[in-house]
Amino acid sequence: MHNDRPAPLLETRWADCEEDVRDAQRLRYRVFAEEMGARLAPPDGTPPGLDADRFDPFCDHLLVRAVDPADAAKAPGPLIGTYRVLTPEAAARAGGYYTDTEFDLAPLAPLRGRALELGRSCVDAQWRSGSVIMALWSALGQYMVEHRLDTMIGCASIGLGDQGLEAARLWHRLCRTHLVEQRWRVAPRVALPLDAHNASDADGDADSDMAPPAPPPLIKGYLRCGARLLGPPALDVAFNTADLPMMLRVDDVSPRYRQHFFGVDA
């Protein structure tokens, strides 16, 4: 028996009410707390089952929903992906970027006036496909154009299920090929330990039987677009992750992605 029901459509839009933001925070809770085991510490008064922090009220929240074409007029569809973004003006009101809490961003001072921070990116486990990520990034690209911004900064997280071995080895591998020039490099406030054992593994020494790790899909996507590492990873104890600081400047975006995300004239 064939299922003739049309495939869900991906609807991308920005949150425009408190319930939209709550939906994003519920998805974040499911991914970060229930799936990844993060120990969240939301502000007092936050309802249970939400991932919230002090930056949320200052951010714009991007939402991707799976819409059933047959019921599009009846229901908005489940939320399957989200990002939050913090503009330079909003960051000034918030007292800085979230990334400031993990890294000393002083070297980026000349860029901050036109730098957007990306954060809290997550996709529902059943929807982790390229199409959802592309939908999110297309909306982010248009947002950059509309707000006349030319730089994205943020952290890309790697789980610490192996006590940080993969994250350290990945850093040692990528810092040779994807590290920004010296003037933009930032330092973590609490650094992930990067011992000699991890370094030798990443070097691919003859004595090592471990191949250099491949970047996780999200980091791989960033690098493919033209993103660069800003420095070594920070240790995020609450989220049980190593966070790599990353920056993507519009001028560095590869031509194929520049046209797709920012338009021909970007």
Coordinates of C-alpha atoms in Angstrom, one line a residue:
M1 CA 0.0 0.0 0.0
H2 CA 1.5 3.3 -1.1
N3 CA 1.5 6.4 1.1
D4 CA 0.5 9.2 -1.2
R5 CA 0.7 11.9 1.6
P6 CA 3.0 14.7 0.4
A7 CA 6.3 15.1 2.2
P8 CA 6.4 17.9 4.8
L9 CA 7.5 21.4 3.7
L10 CA 10.2 23.3 5.6
E11 CA 8.9 26.6 6.8
T12 CA 11.6 29.1 8.0
R13 CA 10.7 32.2 9.9
W14 CA 11.7 34.4 12.8
A15 CA 10.0 34.2 16.2
D16 CA 7.5 37.0 16.6
C17 CA 5.9 36.1 19.9
E18 CA 6.7 34.6 23.3
E19 CA 5.3 31.2 22.5
D20 CA 7.6 31.0 19.4
V21 CA 10.6 31.6 21.7
R22 CA 9.3 29.0 24.2
D23 CA 9.0 26.5 21.3
A24 CA 12.7 27.1 20.5
Q25 CA 13.7 26.7 24.2
R26 CA 11.7 23.4 24.4
L27 CA 13.6 22.0 21.4
R28 CA 16.9 23.2 22.9
Y29 CA 16.1 21.5 26.2
R30 CA 15.3 18.2 24.5
V31 CA 18.6 18.3 22.5
F32 CA 20.9 19.8 25.1
A33 CA 19.6 18.4 28.4
E34 CA 17.8 15.2 27.5
E35 CA 20.0 14.1 24.6
M36 CA 23.4 15.5 25.4
G37 CA 23.1 15.6 29.2
A38 CA 23.8 19.3 29.7
R39 CA 23.4 20.6 33.3
L40 CA 21.4 23.7 32.5
A41 CA 21.0 26.6 35.0
P42 CA 18.1 28.8 33.7
P43 CA 17.1 32.0 35.3
D44 CA 14.9 31.8 38.3
G45 CA 11.2 31.4 37.4
T46 CA 11.9 29.6 34.1
P47 CA 9.3 26.9 33.6
P48 CA 10.6 23.3 33.5
G49 CA 11.6 21.7 30.2
L50 CA 13.1 24.9 28.8
D51 CA 16.7 25.9 28.0
A52 CA 16.8 29.6 28.7
D53 CA 19.5 32.1 29.7
R54 CA 19.9 35.8 30.2
F55 CA 20.8 36.4 26.5
D56 CA 17.5 35.0 25.1
P57 CA 15.5 38.2 25.5
F58 CA 18.1 40.1 23.5
C59 CA 18.2 37.6 20.6
D60 CA 16.3 37.0 17.5
H61 CA 15.2 33.4 17.2
L62 CA 15.2 31.6 13.9
L63 CA 12.7 28.7 13.6
V64 CA 12.3 25.9 11.1
R65 CA 9.0 23.9 11.2
A66 CA 7.9 20.8 9.3
V67 CA 4.6 21.7 7.7
D68 CA 2.2 19.1 6.4
P69 CA 0.9 20.6 3.1
A70 CA -2.5 19.0 3.7
D71 CA -2.8 20.8 7.1
A72 CA -0.8 24.0 6.4
A73 CA -3.8 26.2 7.1
K74 CA -4.7 24.4 10.3
A75 CA -1.5 24.0 12.3
P76 CA 2.0 25.6 12.2
G77 CA 3.8 22.2 12.3
P78 CA 6.4 20.9 14.8
L79 CA 9.5 22.9 15.4
I80 CA 12.5 20.9 14.1
G81 CA 15.4 23.4 14.0
T82 CA 16.5 26.6 15.6
Y83 CA 19.3 29.2 15.9
R84 CA 19.5 32.3 17.9
V85 CA 21.3 35.4 16.8
L86 CA 22.6 38.5 18.6
T87 CA 23.3 41.7 16.7
P88 CA 26.0 44.1 17.7
E89 CA 23.4 46.6 19.0
A90 CA 21.6 43.9 21.0
A91 CA 24.9 42.6 22.4
A92 CA 25.7 46.1 23.7
R93 CA 22.4 46.1 25.5
A94 CA 23.1 42.5 26.9
G95 CA 26.5 43.5 28.1
G96 CA 28.4 41.5 25.5
Y97 CA 28.1 38.3 23.4
Y98 CA 27.6 34.9 25.0
T99 CA 30.9 34.0 23.4
D100 CA 32.5 36.6 25.6
T101 CA 31.7 34.4 28.6
E102 CA 34.0 31.6 27.2
F103 CA 36.7 33.6 25.4
D104 CA 38.6 36.9 25.6
L105 CA 37.3 38.5 22.4
A106 CA 39.4 41.7 22.7
P107 CA 41.3 41.0 19.4
L108 CA 37.9 41.1 17.6
A109 CA 37.1 44.7 18.8
P110 CA 37.6 46.2 15.3
L111 CA 35.0 43.7 13.9
R112 CA 32.3 43.8 16.6
G113 CA 30.3 46.7 15.1
R114 CA 29.3 44.5 12.2
A115 CA 29.5 41.1 13.8
L116 CA 26.5 38.8 14.4
E117 CA 26.7 36.1 17.0
L118 CA 25.2 32.7 16.2
G119 CA 24.3 30.4 19.1
R120 CA 22.2 27.6 20.5
S121 CA 21.9 25.9 17.1
C122 CA 20.1 22.5 17.3
V123 CA 18.0 20.3 15.1
D124 CA 15.6 17.6 16.2
A125 CA 17.2 14.1 16.1
Q126 CA 14.7 12.9 13.5
W127 CA 15.4 15.8 11.1
R128 CA 19.2 16.0 11.0
S129 CA 19.6 16.4 7.3
G130 CA 21.3 18.8 5.0
S131 CA 18.0 20.3 4.0
V132 CA 17.2 21.6 7.5
I133 CA 20.7 23.1 7.9
M134 CA 20.4 24.7 4.4
A135 CA 17.1 26.3 5.3
L136 CA 18.5 27.7 8.5
W137 CA 21.6 29.1 6.8
S138 CA 19.7 30.6 3.9
A139 CA 17.6 32.6 6.4
L140 CA 20.8 33.6 8.3
G141 CA 22.4 34.8 5.0
Q142 CA 19.4 37.0 4.2
Y143 CA 19.4 38.4 7.8
M144 CA 23.1 39.3 7.4
V145 CA 22.3 41.2 4.1
E146 CA 19.3 43.0 5.6
H147 CA 21.2 44.1 8.7
R148 CA 24.3 45.1 6.7
L149 CA 26.5 42.7 8.8
D150 CA 29.7 41.1 7.4
T151 CA 31.0 38.8 10.2
M152 CA 29.5 35.8 12.0
I153 CA 31.1 34.6 15.3
G154 CA 30.1 31.8 17.6
C155 CA 31.1 28.5 19.2
A156 CA 30.9 25.0 17.6
S157 CA 30.6 22.3 20.3
I158 CA 32.1 18.8 20.5
G159 CA 30.9 16.4 23.2
L160 CA 33.3 15.2 25.9
G161 CA 32.2 11.6 26.1
D162 CA 35.8 10.6 25.5
Q163 CA 37.2 13.2 28.0
G164 CA 38.0 15.6 25.3
L165 CA 40.3 13.4 23.2
E166 CA 38.5 13.9 19.9
A167 CA 38.1 17.7 20.5
A168 CA 41.8 18.1 21.2
R169 CA 42.9 16.0 18.3
L170 CA 40.5 17.9 16.0
W171 CA 41.9 21.2 17.2
H172 CA 45.5 20.0 16.5
R173 CA 44.5 19.0 13.0
L174 CA 42.4 22.0 12.0
C175 CA 44.7 24.7 13.5
R176 CA 47.2 24.0 10.7
T177 CA 44.7 24.6 7.9
H178 CA 41.8 26.7 9.2
L179 CA 43.3 29.1 11.9
V180 CA 42.8 32.8 11.5
E181 CA 45.7 35.1 11.2
Q182 CA 47.5 36.1 14.5
R183 CA 45.7 39.4 15.0
W184 CA 42.3 37.9 15.3
R185 CA 43.2 35.0 17.6
V186 CA 41.3 34.7 20.9
A187 CA 42.1 32.8 24.1
P188 CA 39.6 30.6 26.1
R189 CA 38.8 31.6 29.6
V190 CA 38.8 28.0 30.7
A191 CA 40.9 26.0 28.2
L192 CA 40.4 22.4 27.3
P193 CA 43.5 20.5 28.2
L194 CA 45.6 19.8 25.1
D195 CA 48.2 17.3 26.2
A196 CA 51.1 15.9 24.1
H197 CA 49.3 12.6 23.6
N198 CA 46.5 14.3 21.8
A199 CA 48.9 16.3 19.7
S200 CA 50.8 13.3 18.5
D201 CA 47.6 11.5 17.5
A202 CA 46.6 14.5 15.4
D203 CA 50.0 14.6 13.8
G204 CA 49.3 11.1 12.4
D205 CA 52.6 9.9 13.7
A206 CA 53.8 6.4 12.6
D207 CA 53.4 5.2 16.2
S208 CA 49.8 6.2 16.4
D209 CA 47.0 3.8 15.3
M210 CA 44.4 6.5 15.4
A211 CA 43.4 8.4 12.3
P212 CA 42.8 12.1 12.6
P213 CA 39.2 12.7 13.4
A214 CA 36.8 14.1 10.8
P215 CA 35.0 17.3 11.9
P216 CA 31.4 16.9 13.1
P217 CA 28.8 17.8 10.4
L218 CA 28.1 21.3 11.6
I219 CA 31.8 22.2 11.9
K220 CA 32.5 20.6 8.5
G221 CA 29.7 22.7 7.0
Y222 CA 31.1 25.9 8.5
L223 CA 34.6 25.2 7.2
R224 CA 33.2 24.3 3.8
C225 CA 31.6 27.8 3.7
G226 CA 34.9 29.5 4.6
A227 CA 34.8 29.7 8.4
R228 CA 38.0 29.8 10.4
L229 CA 39.0 28.9 13.9
L230 CA 39.7 31.8 16.2
G231 CA 41.8 29.8 18.7
P232 CA 41.9 26.7 20.9
P233 CA 38.7 25.2 22.4
A234 CA 37.2 26.2 25.7
L235 CA 35.9 23.8 28.3
D236 CA 32.1 24.2 28.9
V237 CA 31.5 22.1 32.1
A238 CA 27.7 22.8 32.2
F239 CA 27.1 21.5 28.6
N240 CA 29.9 18.9 28.9
T241 CA 31.4 20.1 25.6
A242 CA 34.6 21.6 24.1
D243 CA 33.7 24.8 22.3
L244 CA 35.7 25.8 19.3
P245 CA 35.5 29.6 18.6
M246 CA 34.8 30.2 14.9
M247 CA 34.4 33.2 12.6
L248 CA 32.9 33.5 9.2
R249 CA 33.4 36.7 7.2
V250 CA 31.2 37.3 4.2
D251 CA 34.2 38.1 2.0
D252 CA 35.6 34.6 2.8
V253 CA 32.5 32.7 1.8
S254 CA 33.2 30.5 -1.2
P255 CA 31.5 31.7 -4.4
R256 CA 29.0 28.8 -4.6
Y257 CA 27.7 29.5 -1.0
R258 CA 27.9 33.2 -1.4
Q259 CA 25.5 33.2 -4.2
H260 CA 23.2 30.7 -2.5
F261 CA 23.1 32.3 1.0
F262 CA 23.7 36.0 0.3
G263 CA 22.6 36.6 -3.3
V264 CA 24.7 37.4 -6.3
D265 CA 25.3 41.0 -5.2
A266 CA 26.4 40.2 -1.7

